[in-house]
PDB file of C-alpha atoms in Angstrom:
ATOM      1  CA  UNK A1452       0.000   0.000   0.000  1.00  0.00           C
ATOM      2  CA  UNK A1453       1.372   3.388  -0.978  1.00  0.00           C
ATOM      3  CA  UNK A1454       1.734   5.734   1.991  1.00  0.00           C
ATOM      4  CA  UNK A1455       0.241   9.161   1.423  1.00  0.00           C
ATOM      5  CA  UNK A1456       0.690  12.383   3.364  1.00  0.00           C
ATOM      6  CA  UNK A1457      -1.581  13.369   6.237  1.00  0.00           C
ATOM      7  CA  UNK A1458      -4.006  16.239   5.585  1.00  0.00           C
ATOM      8  CA  UNK A1459      -2.257  19.441   6.642  1.00  0.00           C
ATOM      9  CA  UNK A1460      -5.167  20.584   8.830  1.00  0.00           C
ATOM     10  CA  UNK A1461      -5.089  17.461  11.031  1.00  0.00           C
ATOM     11  CA  UNK A1462      -3.804  18.421  14.483  1.00  0.00           C
ATOM     12  CA  UNK A1463      -1.461  15.510  15.108  1.00  0.00           C
ATOM     13  CA  UNK A1464      -0.428  16.719  18.563  1.00  0.00           C
ATOM     14  CA  UNK A1465      -4.058  16.844  19.702  1.00  0.00           C
ATOM     15  CA  UNK A1466      -4.772  13.419  18.177  1.00  0.00           C
ATOM     16  CA  UNK A1467      -1.826  11.895  20.029  1.00  0.00           C
ATOM     17  CA  UNK A1468      -2.673  13.687  23.280  1.00  0.00           C
ATOM     18  CA  UNK A1469      -6.316  12.562  23.136  1.00  0.00           C
ATOM     19  CA  UNK A1470      -5.368   8.953  22.471  1.00  0.00           C
ATOM     20  CA  UNK A1471      -2.809   9.032  25.275  1.00  0.00           C
ATOM     21  CA  UNK A1472      -5.176  10.638  27.788  1.00  0.00           C
ATOM     22  CA  UNK A1473      -8.535   9.116  26.907  1.00  0.00           C
ATOM     23  CA  UNK A1474      -7.913   6.295  24.431  1.00  0.00           C
ATOM     24  CA  UNK A1475      -9.950   7.961  21.685  1.00  0.00           C
ATOM     25  CA  UNK A1476     -10.077  11.097  19.540  1.00  0.00           C
ATOM     26  CA  UNK A1477     -12.268  12.740  16.911  1.00  0.00           C
ATOM     27  CA  UNK A1478     -11.194  14.342  13.639  1.00  0.00           C
ATOM     28  CA  UNK A1479     -13.912  16.615  12.259  1.00  0.00           C
ATOM     29  CA  UNK A1480     -14.016  17.937   8.673  1.00  0.00           C
ATOM     30  CA  UNK A1481     -11.501  15.191   7.966  1.00  0.00           C
ATOM     31  CA  UNK A1482     -11.377  15.572   4.195  1.00  0.00           C
ATOM     32  CA  UNK A1483     -12.421  17.976   1.475  1.00  0.00           C
ATOM     33  CA  UNK A1484     -16.066  18.097   0.413  1.00  0.00           C
ATOM     34  CA  UNK A1485     -14.981  16.811  -2.989  1.00  0.00           C
ATOM     35  CA  UNK A1486     -13.398  13.706  -1.481  1.00  0.00           C
ATOM     36  CA  UNK A1487     -16.317  13.121   0.864  1.00  0.00           C
ATOM     37  CA  UNK A1488     -18.765  13.300  -2.043  1.00  0.00           C
ATOM     38  CA  UNK A1489     -16.622  10.965  -4.159  1.00  0.00           C
ATOM     39  CA  UNK A1490     -16.230   8.277  -1.495  1.00  0.00           C
ATOM     40  CA  UNK A1491     -19.959   8.360  -0.686  1.00  0.00           C
ATOM     41  CA  UNK A1492     -20.598   7.800  -4.374  1.00  0.00           C
ATOM     42  CA  UNK A1493     -18.209   4.852  -4.469  1.00  0.00           C
ATOM     43  CA  UNK A1494     -19.927   3.347  -1.433  1.00  0.00           C
ATOM     44  CA  UNK A1495     -23.423   3.744  -2.863  1.00  0.00           C
ATOM     45  CA  UNK A1496     -22.313   2.355  -6.224  1.00  0.00           C
ATOM     46  CA  UNK A1497     -21.451  -0.971  -4.557  1.00  0.00           C
ATOM     47  CA  UNK A1498     -24.299  -1.117  -2.032  1.00  0.00           C
ATOM     48  CA  UNK A1499     -25.830  -4.196  -3.684  1.00  0.00           C
ATOM     49  CA  UNK A1500     -22.635  -6.147  -2.946  1.00  0.00           C
ATOM     50  CA  UNK A1501     -22.835  -5.650   0.827  1.00  0.00           C
ATOM     51  CA  UNK A1502     -23.501  -8.754   2.923  1.00  0.00           C
ATOM     52  CA  UNK A1503     -24.823  -9.308   6.429  1.00  0.00           C
ATOM     53  CA  UNK A1504     -21.923  -8.879   8.835  1.00  0.00           C
ATOM     54  CA  UNK A1505     -23.605 -11.159  11.383  1.00  0.00           C
ATOM     55  CA  UNK A1506     -23.124 -14.210   9.153  1.00  0.00           C
ATOM     56  CA  UNK A1507     -19.669 -15.738   9.630  1.00  0.00           C
ATOM     57  CA  UNK A1508     -19.002 -19.106   7.971  1.00  0.00           C
ATOM     58  CA  UNK A1509     -22.719 -19.770   7.813  1.00  0.00           C
ATOM     59  CA  UNK A1510     -23.249 -19.030  11.516  1.00  0.00           C
ATOM     60  CA  UNK A1511     -25.550 -16.146  12.431  1.00  0.00           C
ATOM     61  CA  UNK A1512     -24.626 -13.940  15.398  1.00  0.00           C
ATOM     62  CA  UNK A1513     -27.160 -11.815  17.265  1.00  0.00           C
ATOM     63  CA  UNK A1514     -24.568  -9.209  18.320  1.00  0.00           C
ATOM     64  CA  UNK A1515     -24.854  -7.173  15.121  1.00  0.00           C
ATOM     65  CA  UNK A1516     -27.194  -6.578  12.198  1.00  0.00           C
ATOM     66  CA  UNK A1517     -25.263  -4.239   9.894  1.00  0.00           C
ATOM     67  CA  UNK A1518     -24.087  -4.944   6.329  1.00  0.00           C
ATOM     68  CA  UNK A1519     -20.481  -4.687   5.142  1.00  0.00           C
ATOM     69  CA  UNK A1520     -18.234  -4.833   2.085  1.00  0.00           C
ATOM     70  CA  UNK A1521     -14.508  -5.457   2.591  1.00  0.00           C
ATOM     71  CA  UNK A1522     -12.238  -2.986   0.819  1.00  0.00           C
ATOM     72  CA  UNK A1523      -9.178  -3.522  -1.323  1.00  0.00           C
ATOM     73  CA  UNK A1524      -7.084  -1.331  -3.625  1.00  0.00           C
ATOM     74  CA  UNK A1525      -9.684  -1.767  -6.390  1.00  0.00           C
ATOM     75  CA  UNK A1526     -11.842   0.692  -4.417  1.00  0.00           C
ATOM     76  CA  UNK A1527      -9.557   3.494  -5.467  1.00  0.00           C
ATOM     77  CA  UNK A1528     -11.351   6.328  -3.666  1.00  0.00           C
ATOM     78  CA  UNK A1529     -11.868   4.558  -0.334  1.00  0.00           C
ATOM     79  CA  UNK A1530      -8.288   3.278  -0.534  1.00  0.00           C
ATOM     80  CA  UNK A1531      -7.067   6.872  -0.246  1.00  0.00           C
ATOM     81  CA  UNK A1532      -8.568   6.881   3.254  1.00  0.00           C
ATOM     82  CA  UNK A1533      -6.751   3.641   4.088  1.00  0.00           C
ATOM     83  CA  UNK A1534      -3.497   5.193   2.853  1.00  0.00           C
ATOM     84  CA  UNK A1535      -4.084   8.225   5.068  1.00  0.00           C
ATOM     85  CA  UNK A1536      -4.631   5.954   8.078  1.00  0.00           C
ATOM     86  CA  UNK A1537      -1.391   4.168   7.252  1.00  0.00           C
ATOM     87  CA  UNK A1538       0.410   7.521   7.274  1.00  0.00           C
ATOM     88  CA  UNK A1539      -1.196   8.272  10.643  1.00  0.00           C
ATOM     89  CA  UNK A1540       0.000   4.873  11.856  1.00  0.00           C
ATOM     90  CA  UNK A1541       3.601   6.018  11.388  1.00  0.00           C
ATOM     91  CA  UNK A1542       2.941   8.844  13.849  1.00  0.00           C
ATOM     92  CA  UNK A1543       1.226   6.449  16.281  1.00  0.00           C
ATOM     93  CA  UNK A1544       4.106   3.998  16.070  1.00  0.00           C
ATOM     94  CA  UNK A1545       6.604   6.715  16.912  1.00  0.00           C
ATOM     95  CA  UNK A1546       4.526   7.968  19.840  1.00  0.00           C
ATOM     96  CA  UNK A1547       3.224   4.714  21.320  1.00  0.00           C
ATOM     97  CA  UNK A1548       5.426   1.927  19.866  1.00  0.00           C
ATOM     98  CA  UNK A1549       2.350   0.093  18.535  1.00  0.00           C
ATOM     99  CA  UNK A1550       4.157  -1.620  15.671  1.00  0.00           C
ATOM    100  CA  UNK A1551       1.295  -1.013  13.224  1.00  0.00           C
ATOM    101  CA  UNK A1552       2.027  -2.598   9.840  1.00  0.00           C
ATOM    102  CA  UNK A1553      -1.255  -2.668   7.949  1.00  0.00           C
ATOM    103  CA  UNK A1554      -4.789  -1.314   7.616  1.00  0.00           C
ATOM    104  CA  UNK A1555      -7.885  -3.439   6.981  1.00  0.00           C
ATOM    105  CA  UNK A1556     -11.169  -1.749   6.187  1.00  0.00           C
ATOM    106  CA  UNK A1557     -14.734  -2.258   5.036  1.00  0.00           C
ATOM    107  CA  UNK A1558     -17.703  -0.151   4.058  1.00  0.00           C
ATOM    108  CA  UNK A1559     -20.483  -0.464   6.639  1.00  0.00           C
ATOM    109  CA  UNK A1560     -24.182   0.216   6.197  1.00  0.00           C
ATOM    110  CA  UNK A1561     -26.616   0.384   9.099  1.00  0.00           C
ATOM    111  CA  UNK A1562     -30.179   0.472   7.811  1.00  0.00           C
ATOM    112  CA  UNK A1563     -33.048   1.594  10.058  1.00  0.00           C
ATOM    113  CA  UNK A1564     -33.150  -0.600  13.160  1.00  0.00           C
ATOM    114  CA  UNK A1565     -29.672  -2.096  12.670  1.00  0.00           C
ATOM    115  CA  UNK A1566     -27.082  -2.035  15.466  1.00  0.00           C
ATOM    116  CA  UNK A1567     -23.850  -3.519  16.830  1.00  0.00           C
ATOM    117  CA  UNK A1568     -24.036  -4.552  20.514  1.00  0.00           C
ATOM    118  CA  UNK A1569     -21.296  -4.007  23.123  1.00  0.00           C
ATOM    119  CA  UNK A1570     -17.975  -5.558  22.130  1.00  0.00           C
ATOM    120  CA  UNK A1571     -14.233  -5.013  21.864  1.00  0.00           C
ATOM    121  CA  UNK A1572     -12.387  -5.186  18.532  1.00  0.00           C
ATOM    122  CA  UNK A1573      -9.332  -6.712  20.213  1.00  0.00           C
ATOM    123  CA  UNK A1574     -10.455  -8.425  23.446  1.00  0.00           C
ATOM    124  CA  UNK A1575      -7.490  -9.233  25.722  1.00  0.00           C
ATOM    125  CA  UNK A1576      -5.009  -8.739  22.891  1.00  0.00           C
ATOM    126  CA  UNK A1577      -6.283 -11.727  20.924  1.00  0.00           C
ATOM    127  CA  UNK A1578      -5.618 -10.213  17.492  1.00  0.00           C
ATOM    128  CA  UNK A1579      -3.464  -7.594  15.798  1.00  0.00           C
ATOM    129  CA  UNK A1580      -5.993  -4.766  15.877  1.00  0.00           C
ATOM    130  CA  UNK A1581      -4.403  -1.848  17.732  1.00  0.00           C
ATOM    131  CA  UNK A1582      -6.465   1.214  16.738  1.00  0.00           C
ATOM    132  CA  UNK A1583     -10.036   1.195  15.410  1.00  0.00           C
ATOM    133  CA  UNK A1584     -11.484   3.952  13.262  1.00  0.00           C
ATOM    134  CA  UNK A1585     -14.869   4.898  11.870  1.00  0.00           C
ATOM    135  CA  UNK A1586     -15.169   7.449   9.053  1.00  0.00           C
ATOM    136  CA  UNK A1587     -18.757   8.674   8.631  1.00  0.00           C
ATOM    137  CA  UNK A1588     -19.693   9.011   4.981  1.00  0.00           C
ATOM    138  CA  UNK A1589     -23.288  10.226   4.788  1.00  0.00           C
ATOM    139  CA  UNK A1590     -23.827  13.780   3.539  1.00  0.00           C
ATOM    140  CA  UNK A1591     -26.218  14.923   6.297  1.00  0.00           C
ATOM    141  CA  UNK A1592     -27.104  13.656   9.771  1.00  0.00           C
ATOM    142  CA  UNK A1593     -29.339  14.669  12.667  1.00  0.00           C
ATOM    143  CA  UNK A1594     -29.023  13.565  16.286  1.00  0.00           C
ATOM    144  CA  UNK A1595     -32.410  11.815  16.184  1.00  0.00           C
ATOM    145  CA  UNK A1596     -31.204   9.602  13.308  1.00  0.00           C
ATOM    146  CA  UNK A1597     -29.544   7.323  15.905  1.00  0.00           C
ATOM    147  CA  UNK A1598     -26.533   5.213  14.977  1.00  0.00           C
ATOM    148  CA  UNK A1599     -24.282   6.824  17.604  1.00  0.00           C
ATOM    149  CA  UNK A1600     -21.031   5.239  18.724  1.00  0.00           C
ATOM    150  CA  UNK A1601     -21.205   4.595  22.476  1.00  0.00           C
ATOM    151  CA  UNK A1602     -17.675   4.214  23.780  1.00  0.00           C
ATOM    152  CA  UNK A1603     -16.041   3.596  27.159  1.00  0.00           C
ATOM    153  CA  UNK A1604     -12.745   5.448  27.435  1.00  0.00           C
ATOM    154  CA  UNK A1605      -9.607   4.092  29.117  1.00  0.00           C
ATOM    155  CA  UNK A1606     -10.747   5.554  32.474  1.00  0.00           C
ATOM    156  CA  UNK A1607     -14.131   3.816  32.372  1.00  0.00           C
ATOM    157  CA  UNK A1608     -16.143   6.908  31.390  1.00  0.00           C
ATOM    158  CA  UNK A1609     -18.824   6.547  28.723  1.00  0.00           C
ATOM    159  CA  UNK A1610     -19.155   8.835  25.685  1.00  0.00           C
ATOM    160  CA  UNK A1611     -21.833   9.171  23.002  1.00  0.00           C
ATOM    161  CA  UNK A1612     -20.231  10.070  19.667  1.00  0.00           C
ATOM    162  CA  UNK A1613     -22.539  11.433  16.999  1.00  0.00           C
ATOM    163  CA  UNK A1614     -21.915  10.083  13.475  1.00  0.00           C
ATOM    164  CA  UNK A1615     -21.432  13.535  12.014  1.00  0.00           C
ATOM    165  CA  UNK A1616     -20.651  13.667   8.279  1.00  0.00           C
ATOM    166  CA  UNK A1617     -16.942  13.720   7.411  1.00  0.00           C
ATOM    167  CA  UNK A1618     -15.936  12.838  10.998  1.00  0.00           C
ATOM    168  CA  UNK A1619     -13.374  10.188  11.926  1.00  0.00           C
ATOM    169  CA  UNK A1620     -13.538   8.520  15.338  1.00  0.00           C
ATOM    170  CA  UNK A1621     -10.284   6.819  16.396  1.00  0.00           C
ATOM    171  CA  UNK A1622     -10.009   4.640  19.494  1.00  0.00           C
ATOM    172  CA  UNK A1623      -8.014   1.845  21.073  1.00  0.00           C
ATOM    173  CA  UNK A1624      -9.276  -1.475  19.734  1.00  0.00           C
ATOM    174  CA  UNK A1625      -9.486  -2.972  23.231  1.00  0.00           C
ATOM    175  CA  UNK A1626     -12.055  -0.405  24.427  1.00  0.00           C
ATOM    176  CA  UNK A1627     -15.664  -1.476  24.964  1.00  0.00           C
ATOM    177  CA  UNK A1628     -18.077   0.117  22.480  1.00  0.00           C
ATOM    178  CA  UNK A1629     -21.319  -0.328  20.561  1.00  0.00           C
ATOM    179  CA  UNK A1630     -23.297   1.216  17.705  1.00  0.00           C
ATOM    180  CA  UNK A1631     -26.765   2.245  18.857  1.00  0.00           C
ATOM    181  CA  UNK A1632     -29.714   1.377  16.577  1.00  0.00           C
ATOM    182  CA  UNK A1633     -29.909   3.596  13.524  1.00  0.00           C
ATOM    183  CA  UNK A1634     -33.168   5.266  12.496  1.00  0.00           C
ATOM    184  CA  UNK A1635     -31.865   6.227   9.046  1.00  0.00           C
ATOM    185  CA  UNK A1636     -29.354   4.601   6.714  1.00  0.00           C
ATOM    186  CA  UNK A1637     -25.879   5.209   8.211  1.00  0.00           C
ATOM    187  CA  UNK A1638     -22.803   4.758   6.015  1.00  0.00           C
ATOM    188  CA  UNK A1639     -19.177   4.563   7.104  1.00  0.00           C
ATOM    189  CA  UNK A1640     -15.762   3.081   6.522  1.00  0.00           C
ATOM    190  CA  UNK A1641     -14.683   1.016   9.511  1.00  0.00           C
ATOM    191  CA  UNK A1642     -10.956   0.336   9.613  1.00  0.00           C
ATOM    192  CA  UNK A1643      -8.379  -1.198  11.921  1.00  0.00           C
ATOM    193  CA  UNK A1644      -4.706  -0.320  12.219  1.00  0.00           C
ATOM    194  CA  UNK A1645      -3.024  -3.680  12.758  1.00  0.00           C
ATOM    195  CA  UNK A1646       0.295  -4.846  14.171  1.00  0.00           C
ATOM    196  CA  UNK A1647       0.116  -7.825  11.803  1.00  0.00           C
ATOM    197  CA  UNK A1648      -0.867  -8.104   8.146  1.00  0.00           C
ATOM    198  CA  UNK A1649      -4.520  -8.351   7.192  1.00  0.00           C
ATOM    199  CA  UNK A1650      -5.605 -11.678   5.737  1.00  0.00           C
ATOM    200  CA  UNK A1651      -7.771  -9.900   3.138  1.00  0.00           C
TER     201      UNK A1651
END
């Protein structure tokens, strides 16, 4: 994966300080409107290819009801986001010695009523996921649309993060979190910064 440069308006010091202090951070107005519009278009273009995330090897889980589509370099617009996260990983490695080597990502769609119950992306260090991220794609959003990220920070305090358009939420993959039921279609790119190489 080609490493790109971080957007110049990202406040890297604040991102690092937030992650160090609380275990999570938010990046608002992450990208240009042109990029946001383009990546939403790419997502919507492939919406028919999404599959139920709850079905793994034919087994249905009741912990989640969203739909996903794993991303690769053929998704040229979304891959720019993955490249940006990989550039951010270099900063995180220098600051926290995380040893991040790769990014895995998928589009996610939460239709009305869909959710993801409380879980950790890397429970007790069982996989290589170090930092989780959610980039919210939809063009407009209102608080009563639901779909919020409910997250417990590293001190045990709970936070409700609104899925505002063009916002990136970054958090430690071992933190407990959930996606509250959506009332409107909610689109995002979920990605993990890994200390091993993705099997995708």
